[in-house]
Structure formats: C-alpha cells, structure tokens
PDB file of C-alpha atoms in Angstrom:
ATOM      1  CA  UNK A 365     138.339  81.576-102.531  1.00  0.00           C
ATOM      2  CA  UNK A 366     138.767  82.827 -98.970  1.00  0.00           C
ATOM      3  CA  UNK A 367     137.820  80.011 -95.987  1.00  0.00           C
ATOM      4  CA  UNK A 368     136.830  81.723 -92.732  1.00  0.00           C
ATOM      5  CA  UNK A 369     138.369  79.605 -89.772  1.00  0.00           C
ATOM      6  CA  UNK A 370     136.247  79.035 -87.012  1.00  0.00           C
ATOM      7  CA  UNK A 371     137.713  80.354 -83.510  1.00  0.00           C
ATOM      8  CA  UNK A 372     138.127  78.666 -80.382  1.00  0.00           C
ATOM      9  CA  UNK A 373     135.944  81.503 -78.661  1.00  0.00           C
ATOM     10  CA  UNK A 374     132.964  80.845 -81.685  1.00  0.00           C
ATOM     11  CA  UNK A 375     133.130  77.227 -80.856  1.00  0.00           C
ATOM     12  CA  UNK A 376     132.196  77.953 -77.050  1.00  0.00           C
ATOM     13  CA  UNK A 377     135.259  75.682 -76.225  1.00  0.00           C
ATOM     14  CA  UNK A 378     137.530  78.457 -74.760  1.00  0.00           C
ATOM     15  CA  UNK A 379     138.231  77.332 -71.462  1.00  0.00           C
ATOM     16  CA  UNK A 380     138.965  73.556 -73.284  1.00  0.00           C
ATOM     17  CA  UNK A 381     141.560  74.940 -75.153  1.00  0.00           C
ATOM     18  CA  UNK A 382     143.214  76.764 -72.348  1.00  0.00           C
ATOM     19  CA  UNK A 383     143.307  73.661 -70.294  1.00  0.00           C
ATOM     20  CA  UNK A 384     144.427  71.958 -73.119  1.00  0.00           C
ATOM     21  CA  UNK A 385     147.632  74.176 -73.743  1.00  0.00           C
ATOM     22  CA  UNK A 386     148.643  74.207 -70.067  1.00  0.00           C
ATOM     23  CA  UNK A 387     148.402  70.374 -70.419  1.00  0.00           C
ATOM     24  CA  UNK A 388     150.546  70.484 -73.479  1.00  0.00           C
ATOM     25  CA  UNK A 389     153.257  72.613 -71.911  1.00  0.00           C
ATOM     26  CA  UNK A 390     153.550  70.021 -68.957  1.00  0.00           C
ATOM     27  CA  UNK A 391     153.459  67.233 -71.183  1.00  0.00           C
ATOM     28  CA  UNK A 392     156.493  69.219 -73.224  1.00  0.00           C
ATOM     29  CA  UNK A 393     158.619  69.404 -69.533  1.00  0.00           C
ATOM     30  CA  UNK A 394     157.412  65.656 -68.654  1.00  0.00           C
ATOM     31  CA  UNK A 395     158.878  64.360 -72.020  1.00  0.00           C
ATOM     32  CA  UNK A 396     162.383  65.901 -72.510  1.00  0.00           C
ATOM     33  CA  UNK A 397     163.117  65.880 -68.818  1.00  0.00           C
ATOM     34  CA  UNK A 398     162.537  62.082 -68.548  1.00  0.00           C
ATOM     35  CA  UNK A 399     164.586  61.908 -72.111  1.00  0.00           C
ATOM     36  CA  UNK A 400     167.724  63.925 -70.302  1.00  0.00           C
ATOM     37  CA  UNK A 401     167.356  61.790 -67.345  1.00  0.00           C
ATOM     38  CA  UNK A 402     167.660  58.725 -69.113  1.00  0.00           C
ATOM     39  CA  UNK A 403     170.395  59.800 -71.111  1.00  0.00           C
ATOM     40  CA  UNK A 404     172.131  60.916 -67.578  1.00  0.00           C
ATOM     41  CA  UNK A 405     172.364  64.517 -68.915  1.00  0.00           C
ATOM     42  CA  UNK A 406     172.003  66.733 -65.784  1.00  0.00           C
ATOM     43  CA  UNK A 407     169.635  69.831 -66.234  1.00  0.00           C
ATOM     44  CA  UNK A 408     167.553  72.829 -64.372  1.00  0.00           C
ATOM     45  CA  UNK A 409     163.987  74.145 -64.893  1.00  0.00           C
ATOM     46  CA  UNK A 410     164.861  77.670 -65.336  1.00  0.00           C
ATOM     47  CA  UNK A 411     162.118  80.698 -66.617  1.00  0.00           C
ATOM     48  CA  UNK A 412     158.525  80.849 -65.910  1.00  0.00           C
ATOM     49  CA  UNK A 413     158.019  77.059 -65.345  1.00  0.00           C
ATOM     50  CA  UNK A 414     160.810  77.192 -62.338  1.00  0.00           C
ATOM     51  CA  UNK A 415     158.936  80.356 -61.136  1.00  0.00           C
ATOM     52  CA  UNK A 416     155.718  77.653 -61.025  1.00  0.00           C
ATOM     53  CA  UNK A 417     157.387  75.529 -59.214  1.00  0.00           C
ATOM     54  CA  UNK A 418     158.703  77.243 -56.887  1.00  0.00           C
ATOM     55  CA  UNK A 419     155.413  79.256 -55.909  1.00  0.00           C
ATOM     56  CA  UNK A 420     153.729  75.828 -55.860  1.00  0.00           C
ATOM     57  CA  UNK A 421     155.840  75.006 -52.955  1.00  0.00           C
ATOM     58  CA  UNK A 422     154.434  77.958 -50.885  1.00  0.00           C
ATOM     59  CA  UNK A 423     150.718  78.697 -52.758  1.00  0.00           C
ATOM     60  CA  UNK A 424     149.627  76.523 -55.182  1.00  0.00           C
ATOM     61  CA  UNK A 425     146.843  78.411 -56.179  1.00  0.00           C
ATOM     62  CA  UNK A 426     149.137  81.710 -56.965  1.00  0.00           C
ATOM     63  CA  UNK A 427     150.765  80.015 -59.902  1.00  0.00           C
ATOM     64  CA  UNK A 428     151.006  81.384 -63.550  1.00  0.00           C
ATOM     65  CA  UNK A 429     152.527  79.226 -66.355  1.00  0.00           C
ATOM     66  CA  UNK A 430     154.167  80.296 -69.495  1.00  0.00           C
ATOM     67  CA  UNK A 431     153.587  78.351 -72.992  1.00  0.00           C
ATOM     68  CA  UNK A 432     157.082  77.554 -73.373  1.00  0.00           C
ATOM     69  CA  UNK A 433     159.668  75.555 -71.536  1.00  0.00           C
ATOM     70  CA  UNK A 434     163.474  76.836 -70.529  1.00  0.00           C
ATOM     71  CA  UNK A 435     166.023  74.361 -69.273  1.00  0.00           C
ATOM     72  CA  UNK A 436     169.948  74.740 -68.019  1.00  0.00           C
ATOM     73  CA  UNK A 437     172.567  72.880 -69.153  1.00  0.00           C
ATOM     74  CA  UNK A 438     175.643  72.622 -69.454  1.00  0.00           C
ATOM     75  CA  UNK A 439     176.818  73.734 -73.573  1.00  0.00           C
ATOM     76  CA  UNK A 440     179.002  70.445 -73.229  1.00  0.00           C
ATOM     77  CA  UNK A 441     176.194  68.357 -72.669  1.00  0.00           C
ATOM     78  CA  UNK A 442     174.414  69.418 -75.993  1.00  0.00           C
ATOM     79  CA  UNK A 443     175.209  66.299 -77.985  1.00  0.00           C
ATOM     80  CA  UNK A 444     173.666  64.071 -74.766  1.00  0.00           C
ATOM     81  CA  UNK A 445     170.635  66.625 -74.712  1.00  0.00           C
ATOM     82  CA  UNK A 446     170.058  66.658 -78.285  1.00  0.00           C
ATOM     83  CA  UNK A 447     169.874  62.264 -78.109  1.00  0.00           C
ATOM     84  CA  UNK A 448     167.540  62.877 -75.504  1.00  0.00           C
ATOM     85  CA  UNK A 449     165.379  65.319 -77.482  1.00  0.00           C
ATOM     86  CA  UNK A 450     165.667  62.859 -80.500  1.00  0.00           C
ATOM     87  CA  UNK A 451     164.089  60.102 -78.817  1.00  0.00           C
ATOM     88  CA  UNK A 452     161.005  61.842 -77.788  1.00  0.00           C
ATOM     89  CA  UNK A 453     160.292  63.659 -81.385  1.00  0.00           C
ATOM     90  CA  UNK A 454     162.280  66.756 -80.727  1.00  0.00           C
ATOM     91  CA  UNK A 455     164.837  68.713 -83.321  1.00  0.00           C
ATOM     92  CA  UNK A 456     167.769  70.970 -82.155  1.00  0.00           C
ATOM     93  CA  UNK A 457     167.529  74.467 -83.311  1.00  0.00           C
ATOM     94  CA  UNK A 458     169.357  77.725 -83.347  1.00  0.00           C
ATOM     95  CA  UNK A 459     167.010  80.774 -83.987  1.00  0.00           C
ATOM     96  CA  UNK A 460     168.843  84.179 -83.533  1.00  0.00           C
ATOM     97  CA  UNK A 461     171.691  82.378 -81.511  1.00  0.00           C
ATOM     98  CA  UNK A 462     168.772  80.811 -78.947  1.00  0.00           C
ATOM     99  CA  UNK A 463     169.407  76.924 -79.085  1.00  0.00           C
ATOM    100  CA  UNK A 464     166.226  75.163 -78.504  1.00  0.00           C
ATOM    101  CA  UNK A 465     164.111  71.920 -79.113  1.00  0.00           C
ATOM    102  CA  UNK A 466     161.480  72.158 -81.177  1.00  0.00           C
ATOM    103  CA  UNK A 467     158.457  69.301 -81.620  1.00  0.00           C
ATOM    104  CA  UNK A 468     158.709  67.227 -84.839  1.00  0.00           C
ATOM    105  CA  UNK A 469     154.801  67.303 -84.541  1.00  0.00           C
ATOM    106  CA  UNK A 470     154.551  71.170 -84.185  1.00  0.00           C
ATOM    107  CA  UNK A 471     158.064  73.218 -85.218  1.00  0.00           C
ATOM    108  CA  UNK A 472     156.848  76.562 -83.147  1.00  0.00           C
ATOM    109  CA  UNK A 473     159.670  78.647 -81.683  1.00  0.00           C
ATOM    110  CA  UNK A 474     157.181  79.629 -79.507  1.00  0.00           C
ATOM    111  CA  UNK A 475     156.088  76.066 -78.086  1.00  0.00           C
ATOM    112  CA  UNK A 476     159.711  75.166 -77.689  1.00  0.00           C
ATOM    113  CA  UNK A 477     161.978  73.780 -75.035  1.00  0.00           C
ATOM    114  CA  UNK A 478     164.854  76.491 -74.776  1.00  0.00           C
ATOM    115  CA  UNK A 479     168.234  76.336 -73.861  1.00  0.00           C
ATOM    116  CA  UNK A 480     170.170  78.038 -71.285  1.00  0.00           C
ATOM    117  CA  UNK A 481     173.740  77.257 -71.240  1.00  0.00           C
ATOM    118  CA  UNK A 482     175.124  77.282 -67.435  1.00  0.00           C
ATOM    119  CA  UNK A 483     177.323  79.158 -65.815  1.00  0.00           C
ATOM    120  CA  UNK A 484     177.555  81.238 -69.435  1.00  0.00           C
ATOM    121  CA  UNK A 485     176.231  85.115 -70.097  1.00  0.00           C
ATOM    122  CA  UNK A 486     172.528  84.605 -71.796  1.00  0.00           C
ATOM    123  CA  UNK A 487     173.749  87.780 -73.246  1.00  0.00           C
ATOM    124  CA  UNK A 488     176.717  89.719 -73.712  1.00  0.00           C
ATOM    125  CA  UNK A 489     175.475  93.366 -71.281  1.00  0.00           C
ATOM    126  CA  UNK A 490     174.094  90.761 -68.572  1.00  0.00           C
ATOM    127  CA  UNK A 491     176.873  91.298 -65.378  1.00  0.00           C
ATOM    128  CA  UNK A 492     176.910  87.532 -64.317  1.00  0.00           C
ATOM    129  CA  UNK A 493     176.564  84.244 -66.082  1.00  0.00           C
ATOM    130  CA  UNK A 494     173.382  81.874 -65.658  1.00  0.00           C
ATOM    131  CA  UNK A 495     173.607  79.828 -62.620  1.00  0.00           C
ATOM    132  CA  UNK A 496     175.601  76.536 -62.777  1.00  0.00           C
ATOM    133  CA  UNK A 497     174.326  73.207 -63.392  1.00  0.00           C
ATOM    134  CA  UNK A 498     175.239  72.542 -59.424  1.00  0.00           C
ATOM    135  CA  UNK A 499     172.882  75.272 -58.740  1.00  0.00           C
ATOM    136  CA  UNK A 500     169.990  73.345 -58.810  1.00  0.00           C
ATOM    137  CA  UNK A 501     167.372  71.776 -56.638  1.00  0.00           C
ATOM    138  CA  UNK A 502     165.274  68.750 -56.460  1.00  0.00           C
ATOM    139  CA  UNK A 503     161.454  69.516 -55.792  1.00  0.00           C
ATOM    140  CA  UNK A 504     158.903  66.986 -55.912  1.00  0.00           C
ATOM    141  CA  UNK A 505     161.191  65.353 -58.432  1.00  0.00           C
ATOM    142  CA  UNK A 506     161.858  68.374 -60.676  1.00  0.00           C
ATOM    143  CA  UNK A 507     165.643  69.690 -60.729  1.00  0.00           C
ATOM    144  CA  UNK A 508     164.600  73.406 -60.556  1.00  0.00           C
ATOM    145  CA  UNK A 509     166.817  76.086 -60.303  1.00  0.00           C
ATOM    146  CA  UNK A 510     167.995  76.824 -57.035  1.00  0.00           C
ATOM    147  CA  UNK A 511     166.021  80.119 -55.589  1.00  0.00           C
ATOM    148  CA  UNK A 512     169.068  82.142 -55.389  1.00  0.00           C
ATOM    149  CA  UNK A 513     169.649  81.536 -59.088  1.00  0.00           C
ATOM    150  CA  UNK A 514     166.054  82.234 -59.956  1.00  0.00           C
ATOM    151  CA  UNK A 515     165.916  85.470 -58.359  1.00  0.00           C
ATOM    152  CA  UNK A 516     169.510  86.475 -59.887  1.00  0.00           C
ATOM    153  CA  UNK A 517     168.110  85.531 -63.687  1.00  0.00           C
ATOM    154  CA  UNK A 518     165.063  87.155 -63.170  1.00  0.00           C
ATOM    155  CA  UNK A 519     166.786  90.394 -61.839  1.00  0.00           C
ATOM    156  CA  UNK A 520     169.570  90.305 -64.828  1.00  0.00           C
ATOM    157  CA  UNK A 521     166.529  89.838 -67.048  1.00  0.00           C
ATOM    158  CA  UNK A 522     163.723  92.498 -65.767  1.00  0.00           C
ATOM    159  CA  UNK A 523     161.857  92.214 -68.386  1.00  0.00           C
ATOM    160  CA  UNK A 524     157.824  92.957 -67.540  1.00  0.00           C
ATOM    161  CA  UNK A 525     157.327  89.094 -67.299  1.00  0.00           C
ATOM    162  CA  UNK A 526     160.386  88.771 -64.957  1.00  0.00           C
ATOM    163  CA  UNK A 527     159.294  91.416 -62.560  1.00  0.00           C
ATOM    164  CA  UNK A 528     156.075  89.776 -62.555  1.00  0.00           C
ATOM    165  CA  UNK A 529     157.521  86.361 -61.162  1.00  0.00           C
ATOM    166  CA  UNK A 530     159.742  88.602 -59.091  1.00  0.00           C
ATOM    167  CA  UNK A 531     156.289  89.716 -57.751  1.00  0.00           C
ATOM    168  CA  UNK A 532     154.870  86.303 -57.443  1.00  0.00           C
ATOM    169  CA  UNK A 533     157.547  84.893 -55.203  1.00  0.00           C
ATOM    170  CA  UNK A 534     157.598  87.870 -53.139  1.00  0.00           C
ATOM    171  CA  UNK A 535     153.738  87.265 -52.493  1.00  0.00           C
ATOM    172  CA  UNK A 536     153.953  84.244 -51.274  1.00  0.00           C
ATOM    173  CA  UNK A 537     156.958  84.694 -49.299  1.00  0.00           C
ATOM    174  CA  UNK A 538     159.802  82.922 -51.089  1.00  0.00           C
ATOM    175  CA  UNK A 539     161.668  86.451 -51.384  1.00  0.00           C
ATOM    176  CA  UNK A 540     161.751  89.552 -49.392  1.00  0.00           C
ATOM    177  CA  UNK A 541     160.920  92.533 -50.486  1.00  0.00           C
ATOM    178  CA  UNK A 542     164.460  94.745 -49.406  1.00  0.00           C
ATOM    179  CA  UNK A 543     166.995  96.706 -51.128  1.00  0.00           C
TER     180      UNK A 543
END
C-alpha cells in the first residue's frame, strides 16, 4: 500500500522550514569549527558560506546561503580534523574523491561539511591550487578565506553559482568590476 507524504508547502509551514534549514546549516559551521578549534587544527570558510560572510561585512541584507558547508585545510591536518568531526557526531567520507564530514544524525552528501585541501588543485584542469591555509582571515571570529583567495576559487570554478557570488561581491563593492 502506497502512503502519500504530506509536503512542507500542504502543511502551510513553508517559510518554517526554510528558516529552519538556514538555521541548520549555521549550526553545521558553529559545530565543526568550534571542534577544529579545540583540537588546534587551523581552517578557512571557503564556498558559498565565505561568500556570506564576506558580503555581510559590506550589506548584510544582500546575502545568499548555500545548504552545505566547505572548509580549507591543510590534507596533513586530516587525522586532527577528522577527531574534531568525531566529537561533534560527524563521519569522514570520500564520495567521488570529495573528502567530507557527514552528520551521524543525517548521512546527506548534500548537508555535508566538505573538504578543500590547501594550497592543492581541487581538480586536475584548474591552473592554480586552492589558497593556503595562511590565506585566511579572521571576521567577526570566523577564519574566512582571504578575499583574494575567494575571488581566485570562484574564478577557477565559474560555475553558474560561482559567477553568482562573483556578482554578489561586486554589488556591494568588495570587487571591481575590470578586466
């Protein structure tokens, strides 16, 4: 016998469960960053949620999140990082070569904390490496990428979503808009 699952948008609780998922992805940063700190591992908020940040410092108002979280660090922190992760209910992955910490509570790739190993290729046609783990700044208390670094992932990148926070930061004046 087929159940029919009630949706989110039936229920009338759509903007709850938006809220809700933000909530969840800050939660997910909050956790494993204050795991890595304890554990002394450095790291960098890299990806959509350093894009956040870094808009936030100019327009709060003009920022966009993604569901997921991306971090730099070094690959020879890993066995630090992956303590860290352990002792807030995370599990170390590697799905299609993408290392990544995934919630005991909720094993979704797509919820995950993903790794981006510094001063390394995140792949093998990109021209430069990731920035390194030096390449980082301290905002509000969140190591964030440095902007240079940002900028230079999201141009190696250009996928639709990068071009987008390419967009973003040029709006609210972090970057130029030049050749």
């Amino acid at each position: 016998m087929l159940t029919r699952t009630t949706t989110t948008a039936e229920t009338g609780n759509l903007w709850e469960a938006c809220a809700m998922a933000l909530d969840d992805v800050a939660r997910r940063l909050r956790r494993i960053t204050a795991a890595l700190e304890e554990k002394s591992v450095p790291y960098a908020v890299v990806g959509g949620q350093a894009v956040a940040v870094w808009v936030a410092t100019r327009e709060p108002a003009a920022v966009r999140t993604t569901k997921d979280v991306d971090l730099l660090i070094c690959r020879d922190d890993l066995p630090r990082a992956r303590a860290a992760a352990l002792s807030v209910e995370m599990d170390y992955f590697e799905v299609m070569g993408v290392g990544m910490f995934l919630e005991r509570s909720n094993p979704n790739p797509r919820d995950a904390v993903h790794l981006v190993w510094a001063g390394e290729r995140v792949r093998p046609e990109y021209e430069l490496p990731s920035p390194s783990i030096d390449e980082r700044r301290e905002l509000s208390g969140i190591h964030a990428v440095s902007l240079p670094g940002l900028v230079r992932m999201k141009l190696l990148s250009n996928r639709d979503q990068d071009r987008v926070h390419l967009r973003d930061m040029i709006d609210v004046g972090l970057v130029e808009r030049s050749c």
